[in-house]
Amino acid sequence: PVLKASIAKYQAEFNKLPETHAAKKEVARRGYNQDVIDTYQIGFAPGNKFIYNLLKESATVDQGKQLSLLSEKGDNDFYYNRVTYTIFDKNGEPIGLSGRDLNTPPKVKWINPRKTPLYNKDYTWYGLHIAKNEIRTTGKVYVVEGYNDVIAFQTHNILNTVAGCGTNIT
C-alpha cells in the first residue's frame, strides 16, 4: 500500500503541473498521451520531503526506506526533481520506481531503486507484464535498452518488448 500510494501521489503531482514544466515537456517530447502516462503510471517527484511528509503522517517512514522511496537515512525523498516511471512485476503489480533527472545538465540521468523486498534489478524485466502474453503467442521477445524504448515499442503495437532493469541479466 505504501508504494502504490506514493506512485498515485507522484501521478497526481504530474497531472497538476503546467504544460511548461520540464516534466511535462520531457514526456511530451516522447509523444506520450494521457493514456500512455496512465498505463505506465508515469509521475513527477518534486523532492523537498514530498513523499517523506506523506509517509511521516501515516507512520510508514520505515517502509518508505525499505521500498527505496526515501534516502537510507530516511529523512529525505530518494527521488527529487524527476519524472518517475513505475516498475511492475510480471503480474502488473508495482515493485519500484525509476527516476529521470530533469536538471540541465542532469546530475545522474537515471536512478533506480535499491534492492528492496519487492525489487531486484537482476531479476526484473521492465514491460514484462504487458509483453508476456505476446511473448507466449509469438515465441519471440525483443530486448531493448531502456524504459522509454519499451514504451515506444509497446505503444506502436510491438508488445513483446522488454528491457532489463540492471546492467546484468541473471
C-alpha positions as a Python dict, from the first residue, in 0.01 Angstrom:
ca = {
    (1, 'P'): (0, 0, 0),
    (2, 'V'): (289, 244, 70),
    (3, 'L'): (440, 206, -277),
    (4, 'K'): (103, 228, -455),
    (5, 'A'): (4, 535, -251),
    (6, 'S'): (336, 703, -333),
    (7, 'I'): (301, 625, -704),
    (8, 'A'): (-52, 770, -700),
    (9, 'K'): (80, 1084, -528),
    (10, 'Y'): (354, 1122, -793),
    (11, 'Q'): (97, 1073, -1070),
    (12, 'A'): (-135, 1334, -919),
    (13, 'E'): (157, 1576, -887),
    (14, 'F'): (249, 1521, -1253),
    (15, 'N'): (-109, 1583, -1366),
    (16, 'K'): (-120, 1914, -1173),
    (17, 'L'): (189, 2053, -1348),
    (18, 'P'): (156, 2324, -1614),
    (19, 'E'): (240, 2219, -1970),
    (20, 'T'): (551, 2441, -1950),
    (21, 'H'): (706, 2238, -1665),
    (22, 'A'): (1019, 2037, -1751),
    (23, 'A'): (849, 1707, -1656),
    (24, 'K'): (557, 1772, -1891),
    (25, 'K'): (797, 1879, -2167),
    (26, 'E'): (1006, 1562, -2123),
    (27, 'V'): (700, 1340, -2154),
    (28, 'A'): (553, 1544, -2443),
    (29, 'R'): (888, 1526, -2625),
    (30, 'R'): (844, 1149, -2630),
    (31, 'G'): (491, 1181, -2767),
    (32, 'Y'): (318, 1026, -2466),
    (33, 'N'): (-53, 1100, -2436),
    (34, 'Q'): (-255, 1067, -2115),
    (35, 'D'): (-339, 704, -2191),
    (36, 'V'): (32, 615, -2206),
    (37, 'I'): (102, 818, -1891),
    (38, 'D'): (-175, 632, -1708),
    (39, 'T'): (-84, 286, -1842),
    (40, 'Y'): (280, 314, -1739),
    (41, 'Q'): (198, 516, -1426),
    (42, 'I'): (436, 800, -1506),
    (43, 'G'): (459, 1070, -1240),
    (44, 'F'): (667, 1355, -1105),
    (45, 'A'): (875, 1358, -787),
    (46, 'P'): (938, 1716, -675),
    (47, 'G'): (1152, 1619, -376),
    (48, 'N'): (1165, 1861, -81),
    (49, 'K'): (1030, 1590, 150),
    (50, 'F'): (721, 1547, -69),
    (51, 'I'): (692, 1172, -1),
    (52, 'Y'): (866, 1187, 337),
    (53, 'N'): (591, 1411, 475),
    (54, 'L'): (321, 1179, 341),
    (55, 'L'): (488, 875, 496),
    (56, 'K'): (557, 1055, 823),
    (57, 'E'): (186, 1141, 855),
    (58, 'S'): (94, 775, 808),
    (59, 'A'): (379, 643, 1029),
    (60, 'T'): (529, 447, 737),
    (61, 'V'): (874, 610, 711),
    (62, 'D'): (1047, 275, 775),
    (63, 'Q'): (852, 115, 488),
    (64, 'G'): (947, 411, 269),
    (65, 'K'): (1315, 345, 341),
    (66, 'Q'): (1272, -28, 271),
    (67, 'L'): (1099, 46, -62),
    (68, 'S'): (1366, 295, -174),
    (69, 'L'): (1121, 588, -163),
    (70, 'L'): (1332, 764, 98),
    (71, 'S'): (1705, 804, 144),
    (72, 'E'): (1872, 540, 356),
    (73, 'K'): (1878, 789, 644),
    (74, 'G'): (1505, 815, 585),
    (75, 'D'): (1452, 1188, 625),
    (76, 'N'): (1473, 1287, 257),
    (77, 'D'): (1300, 1175, -59),
    (78, 'F'): (1503, 936, -276),
    (79, 'Y'): (1354, 1087, -595),
    (80, 'Y'): (1400, 1462, -640),
    (81, 'N'): (1301, 1668, -949),
    (82, 'R'): (1249, 1356, -1156),
    (83, 'V'): (994, 1205, -1390),
    (84, 'T'): (903, 875, -1224),
    (85, 'Y'): (848, 550, -1412),
    (86, 'T'): (670, 272, -1227),
    (87, 'I'): (839, -67, -1247),
    (88, 'F'): (593, -358, -1242),
    (89, 'D'): (633, -727, -1173),
    (90, 'K'): (522, -983, -1433),
    (91, 'N'): (165, -963, -1300),
    (92, 'G'): (140, -585, -1327),
    (93, 'E'): (191, -506, -959),
    (94, 'P'): (419, -208, -883),
    (95, 'I'): (750, -312, -730),
    (96, 'G'): (957, 6, -761),
    (97, 'L'): (1022, 335, -934),
    (98, 'S'): (1288, 468, -1164),
    (99, 'G'): (1351, 840, -1193),
    (100, 'R'): (1470, 1053, -1487),
    (101, 'D'): (1656, 1367, -1374),
    (102, 'L'): (1516, 1695, -1506),
    (103, 'N'): (1820, 1909, -1421),
    (104, 'T'): (2016, 2056, -1710),
    (105, 'P'): (2267, 1903, -1736),
    (106, 'P'): (2146, 1600, -1541),
    (107, 'K'): (2345, 1518, -1227),
    (108, 'V'): (2265, 1147, -1256),
    (109, 'K'): (2035, 1096, -1553),
    (110, 'W'): (1855, 788, -1418),
    (111, 'I'): (1826, 643, -1071),
    (112, 'N'): (1670, 308, -995),
    (113, 'P'): (1552, 173, -663),
    (114, 'R'): (1792, 0, -433),
    (115, 'K'): (1738, -372, -387),
    (116, 'T'): (1418, -399, -182),
    (117, 'P'): (1188, -676, -59),
    (118, 'L'): (988, -624, -383),
    (119, 'Y'): (1254, -524, -637),
    (120, 'N'): (1577, -683, -753),
    (121, 'K'): (1712, -537, -1077),
    (122, 'D'): (1890, -860, -1169),
    (123, 'Y'): (1559, -1044, -1198),
    (124, 'T'): (1329, -771, -1331),
    (125, 'W'): (1223, -710, -1689),
    (126, 'Y'): (1060, -374, -1749),
    (127, 'G'): (739, -412, -1951),
    (128, 'L'): (704, -787, -1895),
    (129, 'H'): (353, -753, -1754),
    (130, 'I'): (240, -620, -2094),
    (131, 'A'): (476, -831, -2306),
    (132, 'K'): (427, -1177, -2156),
    (133, 'N'): (115, -1283, -2348),
    (134, 'E'): (259, -1173, -2682),
    (135, 'I'): (587, -1348, -2599),
    (136, 'R'): (396, -1670, -2532),
    (137, 'T'): (192, -1632, -2852),
    (138, 'T'): (482, -1549, -3085),
    (139, 'G'): (765, -1729, -2911),
    (140, 'K'): (971, -1410, -2962),
    (141, 'V'): (1088, -1128, -2741),
    (142, 'Y'): (1261, -802, -2824),
    (143, 'V'): (1507, -683, -2561),
    (144, 'V'): (1574, -310, -2581),
    (145, 'E'): (1787, -74, -2377),
    (146, 'G'): (1555, 126, -2155),
    (147, 'Y'): (1214, 214, -2021),
    (148, 'N'): (1128, 465, -2291),
    (149, 'D'): (1233, 219, -2560),
    (150, 'V'): (990, -37, -2419),
    (151, 'I'): (710, 220, -2405),
    (152, 'A'): (782, 327, -2764),
    (153, 'F'): (772, -30, -2897),
    (154, 'Q'): (469, -134, -2694),
    (155, 'T'): (268, 176, -2784),
    (156, 'H'): (342, 100, -3151),
    (157, 'N'): (192, -247, -3107),
    (158, 'I'): (519, -437, -3069),
    (159, 'L'): (401, -572, -2738),
    (160, 'N'): (665, -844, -2691),
    (161, 'T'): (929, -591, -2589),
    (162, 'V'): (1112, -572, -2255),
    (163, 'A'): (1422, -411, -2106),
    (164, 'G'): (1648, -530, -1829),
    (165, 'C'): (1646, -309, -1523),
    (166, 'G'): (2012, -366, -1445),
    (167, 'T'): (2329, -392, -1646),
    (168, 'N'): (2341, -767, -1585),
    (169, 'I'): (2072, -1017, -1665),
    (170, 'T'): (2052, -1317, -1434),
}
